[in-house]
Amino acid sequence: MRILQRKDLAMRMSIPALIISIVLTAATDARAIDSIPTGDMSEGVAINPETRIAVTTNMGDGTLTVINLDERQFIRTIQVGGTPAGPAIDPTNNIVVFADKADNTMVIWSLDDGGGELVAKAPGVSEQVARG
């Protein structure tokens, strides 16, 4: 089980996962308040604290799952190909960075423009990105 926590909530997923749980962490009562389906073999989750958007990397189907945390709703699946892992989000420009283990690259993907778009790929760095 993997937990990513912010001030008021945490996101918990079992590895490998097809569902992410949003957990309310207010006061001493930590309890699951919702579960949202993700892609096949969700490996990691990142949160943009500015937009309250979460992104999971799904290694089994080469996708990103985008989730609205305030509404607790699935927004969209973005087909990125390969084997995405270890996401991080830059909150100032809504860019997600992740490793593609299939071709040993670091991928930079914009979440703007509806379905998002590939910004850049850098070779030979996926293991460093995935480890953080």
PDB file of C-alpha atoms in Angstrom:
ATOM      1  CA  MET A   1       0.000   0.000   0.000  1.00  0.00           C
ATOM      2  CA  ARG A   2       1.283   3.470  -0.867  1.00  0.00           C
ATOM      3  CA  ILE A   3       0.088   6.665   0.833  1.00  0.00           C
ATOM      4  CA  LEU A   4       0.628  10.241  -0.351  1.00  0.00           C
ATOM      5  CA  GLN A   5      -0.582  12.780   2.190  1.00  0.00           C
ATOM      6  CA  ARG A   6      -1.418  16.490   2.204  1.00  0.00           C
ATOM      7  CA  LYS A   7      -2.786  18.607   5.030  1.00  0.00           C
ATOM      8  CA  ASP A   8      -6.410  17.529   4.695  1.00  0.00           C
ATOM      9  CA  LEU A   9      -6.344  14.318   2.697  1.00  0.00           C
ATOM     10  CA  ALA A  10      -4.236  11.374   1.699  1.00  0.00           C
ATOM     11  CA  MET A  11      -4.366   9.179  -1.364  1.00  0.00           C
ATOM     12  CA  ARG A  12      -3.890   5.474  -0.818  1.00  0.00           C
ATOM     13  CA  MET A  13      -3.418   2.785  -3.423  1.00  0.00           C
ATOM     14  CA  SER A  14      -2.614  -0.874  -3.294  1.00  0.00           C
ATOM     15  CA  ILE A  15       0.215  -1.979  -5.542  1.00  0.00           C
ATOM     16  CA  PRO A  16      -0.622  -3.007  -8.206  1.00  0.00           C
ATOM     17  CA  ALA A  17      -3.800  -0.959  -8.181  1.00  0.00           C
ATOM     18  CA  LEU A  18      -6.877  -0.295 -10.253  1.00  0.00           C
ATOM     19  CA  ILE A  19      -8.517   1.933  -7.625  1.00  0.00           C
ATOM     20  CA  ILE A  20      -7.245   4.876  -5.635  1.00  0.00           C
ATOM     21  CA  SER A  21      -8.836   5.757  -2.291  1.00  0.00           C
ATOM     22  CA  ILE A  22      -9.154   9.341  -1.091  1.00  0.00           C
ATOM     23  CA  VAL A  23      -8.746   9.387   2.680  1.00  0.00           C
ATOM     24  CA  LEU A  24      -9.883  12.258   4.886  1.00  0.00           C
ATOM     25  CA  THR A  25      -7.153  12.984   7.446  1.00  0.00           C
ATOM     26  CA  ALA A  26      -8.829  15.711   9.508  1.00  0.00           C
ATOM     27  CA  ALA A  27      -8.195  15.580  13.268  1.00  0.00           C
ATOM     28  CA  THR A  28      -7.712  12.006  14.494  1.00  0.00           C
ATOM     29  CA  ASP A  29     -10.366  10.348  12.328  1.00  0.00           C
ATOM     30  CA  ALA A  30      -8.579   9.046   9.223  1.00  0.00           C
ATOM     31  CA  ARG A  31     -11.144   7.283   7.046  1.00  0.00           C
ATOM     32  CA  ALA A  32     -11.690   6.578   3.364  1.00  0.00           C
ATOM     33  CA  ILE A  33     -14.197   9.009   1.873  1.00  0.00           C
ATOM     34  CA  ASP A  34     -14.135   7.829  -1.724  1.00  0.00           C
ATOM     35  CA  SER A  35     -12.539   5.437  -4.217  1.00  0.00           C
ATOM     36  CA  ILE A  36     -11.868   6.291  -7.845  1.00  0.00           C
ATOM     37  CA  PRO A  37     -10.935   3.807 -10.602  1.00  0.00           C
ATOM     38  CA  THR A  38      -7.565   4.316 -12.287  1.00  0.00           C
ATOM     39  CA  GLY A  39      -5.752   2.555 -15.111  1.00  0.00           C
ATOM     40  CA  ASP A  40      -4.094  -0.857 -15.107  1.00  0.00           C
ATOM     41  CA  MET A  41      -1.246  -1.280 -12.575  1.00  0.00           C
ATOM     42  CA  SER A  42      -1.281   2.245 -11.118  1.00  0.00           C
ATOM     43  CA  GLU A  43       2.254   2.737  -9.855  1.00  0.00           C
ATOM     44  CA  GLY A  44       2.389   6.272  -8.475  1.00  0.00           C
ATOM     45  CA  VAL A  45       0.317   9.346  -7.692  1.00  0.00           C
ATOM     46  CA  ALA A  46       1.129  13.071  -7.676  1.00  0.00           C
ATOM     47  CA  ILE A  47      -1.009  15.990  -6.482  1.00  0.00           C
ATOM     48  CA  ASN A  48      -1.093  19.559  -7.790  1.00  0.00           C
ATOM     49  CA  PRO A  49      -1.947  21.566  -4.640  1.00  0.00           C
ATOM     50  CA  GLU A  50      -2.888  24.636  -6.708  1.00  0.00           C
ATOM     51  CA  THR A  51      -5.459  23.001  -9.003  1.00  0.00           C
ATOM     52  CA  ARG A  52      -6.357  20.123  -6.608  1.00  0.00           C
ATOM     53  CA  ILE A  53      -5.756  17.625  -9.426  1.00  0.00           C
ATOM     54  CA  ALA A  54      -4.169  14.206  -8.884  1.00  0.00           C
ATOM     55  CA  VAL A  55      -2.433  12.150 -11.568  1.00  0.00           C
ATOM     56  CA  THR A  56      -1.648   8.440 -11.432  1.00  0.00           C
ATOM     57  CA  THR A  57       0.838   6.682 -13.697  1.00  0.00           C
ATOM     58  CA  ASN A  58      -0.571   3.372 -14.943  1.00  0.00           C
ATOM     59  CA  MET A  59       2.187   0.998 -16.049  1.00  0.00           C
ATOM     60  CA  GLY A  60      -0.094  -1.760 -17.331  1.00  0.00           C
ATOM     61  CA  ASP A  61      -1.858   0.265 -20.026  1.00  0.00           C
ATOM     62  CA  GLY A  62       0.527   3.187 -20.687  1.00  0.00           C
ATOM     63  CA  THR A  63      -1.811   5.868 -19.381  1.00  0.00           C
ATOM     64  CA  LEU A  64      -2.156   8.692 -16.904  1.00  0.00           C
ATOM     65  CA  THR A  65      -5.400   9.011 -14.929  1.00  0.00           C
ATOM     66  CA  VAL A  66      -6.400  12.578 -14.013  1.00  0.00           C
ATOM     67  CA  ILE A  67      -8.629  13.042 -10.942  1.00  0.00           C
ATOM     68  CA  ASN A  68     -10.391  16.140  -9.546  1.00  0.00           C
ATOM     69  CA  LEU A  69      -9.834  15.936  -5.785  1.00  0.00           C
ATOM     70  CA  ASP A  70     -12.419  18.556  -4.799  1.00  0.00           C
ATOM     71  CA  GLU A  71     -15.194  16.814  -6.742  1.00  0.00           C
ATOM     72  CA  ARG A  72     -13.680  13.364  -6.105  1.00  0.00           C
ATOM     73  CA  GLN A  73     -14.232  12.516  -9.784  1.00  0.00           C
ATOM     74  CA  PHE A  74     -12.352  10.907 -12.640  1.00  0.00           C
ATOM     75  CA  ILE A  75     -11.575  13.595 -15.246  1.00  0.00           C
ATOM     76  CA  ARG A  76      -9.855  11.702 -18.062  1.00  0.00           C
ATOM     77  CA  THR A  77      -7.376   9.077 -19.135  1.00  0.00           C
ATOM     78  CA  ILE A  78      -4.409  10.253 -21.192  1.00  0.00           C
ATOM     79  CA  GLN A  79      -2.710   7.688 -23.428  1.00  0.00           C
ATOM     80  CA  VAL A  80       1.035   8.317 -23.092  1.00  0.00           C
ATOM     81  CA  GLY A  81       2.349   4.907 -24.180  1.00  0.00           C
ATOM     82  CA  GLY A  82       5.223   2.952 -22.751  1.00  0.00           C
ATOM     83  CA  THR A  83       5.413   2.093 -19.054  1.00  0.00           C
ATOM     84  CA  PRO A  84       4.870   5.331 -17.082  1.00  0.00           C
ATOM     85  CA  ALA A  85       6.009   5.446 -13.432  1.00  0.00           C
ATOM     86  CA  GLY A  86       6.951   7.863 -10.624  1.00  0.00           C
ATOM     87  CA  PRO A  87       4.931  11.014 -11.406  1.00  0.00           C
ATOM     88  CA  ALA A  88       5.606  14.524 -10.096  1.00  0.00           C
ATOM     89  CA  ILE A  89       3.625  17.690 -10.894  1.00  0.00           C
ATOM     90  CA  ASP A  90       4.938  21.251 -11.223  1.00  0.00           C
ATOM     91  CA  PRO A  91       2.049  23.235  -9.719  1.00  0.00           C
ATOM     92  CA  THR A  92       3.007  26.505 -11.418  1.00  0.00           C
ATOM     93  CA  ASN A  93       2.499  25.285 -14.985  1.00  0.00           C
ATOM     94  CA  ASN A  94       0.488  22.051 -14.600  1.00  0.00           C
ATOM     95  CA  ILE A  95       3.229  19.880 -16.104  1.00  0.00           C
ATOM     96  CA  VAL A  96       3.649  16.263 -15.021  1.00  0.00           C
ATOM     97  CA  VAL A  97       7.071  14.575 -15.182  1.00  0.00           C
ATOM     98  CA  PHE A  98       7.400  10.791 -15.047  1.00  0.00           C
ATOM     99  CA  ALA A  99       9.699   7.959 -16.050  1.00  0.00           C
ATOM    100  CA  ASP A 100       8.957   5.702 -19.001  1.00  0.00           C
ATOM    101  CA  LYS A 101      10.485   2.401 -17.984  1.00  0.00           C
ATOM    102  CA  ALA A 102       9.836   0.886 -21.417  1.00  0.00           C
ATOM    103  CA  ASP A 103      12.433   3.044 -23.162  1.00  0.00           C
ATOM    104  CA  ASN A 104      14.422   4.449 -20.182  1.00  0.00           C
ATOM    105  CA  THR A 105      13.331   8.064 -20.676  1.00  0.00           C
ATOM    106  CA  MET A 106      12.067  10.947 -18.591  1.00  0.00           C
ATOM    107  CA  VAL A 107       8.820  12.312 -20.014  1.00  0.00           C
ATOM    108  CA  ILE A 108       7.440  15.824 -19.589  1.00  0.00           C
ATOM    109  CA  TRP A 109       3.716  16.079 -20.329  1.00  0.00           C
ATOM    110  CA  SER A 110       1.458  19.148 -20.219  1.00  0.00           C
ATOM    111  CA  LEU A 111      -1.962  18.604 -18.598  1.00  0.00           C
ATOM    112  CA  ASP A 112      -3.407  21.683 -20.311  1.00  0.00           C
ATOM    113  CA  ASP A 113      -5.291  21.686 -23.616  1.00  0.00           C
ATOM    114  CA  GLY A 114      -7.927  19.072 -22.796  1.00  0.00           C
ATOM    115  CA  GLY A 115      -6.147  15.771 -23.303  1.00  0.00           C
ATOM    116  CA  GLY A 116      -2.683  17.132 -22.649  1.00  0.00           C
ATOM    117  CA  GLU A 117       0.355  16.925 -24.882  1.00  0.00           C
ATOM    118  CA  LEU A 118       3.917  15.651 -24.905  1.00  0.00           C
ATOM    119  CA  VAL A 119       6.397  18.450 -24.160  1.00  0.00           C
ATOM    120  CA  ALA A 120       9.702  16.531 -24.202  1.00  0.00           C
ATOM    121  CA  LYS A 121      11.467  13.194 -23.621  1.00  0.00           C
ATOM    122  CA  ALA A 122      15.000  12.864 -22.259  1.00  0.00           C
ATOM    123  CA  PRO A 123      16.858   9.557 -22.769  1.00  0.00           C
ATOM    124  CA  GLY A 124      18.608   7.475 -20.153  1.00  0.00           C
ATOM    125  CA  VAL A 125      17.139   8.884 -16.944  1.00  0.00           C
ATOM    126  CA  SER A 126      14.008   6.866 -16.102  1.00  0.00           C
ATOM    127  CA  GLU A 127      15.474   4.969 -13.146  1.00  0.00           C
ATOM    128  CA  GLN A 128      16.560   8.235 -11.494  1.00  0.00           C
ATOM    129  CA  VAL A 129      13.111   9.795 -11.992  1.00  0.00           C
ATOM    130  CA  ALA A 130      11.234   6.736 -10.759  1.00  0.00           C
ATOM    131  CA  ARG A 131      13.303   6.616  -7.568  1.00  0.00           C
ATOM    132  CA  GLY A 132      12.760  10.359  -6.910  1.00  0.00           C
TER     133      GLY A 132
END
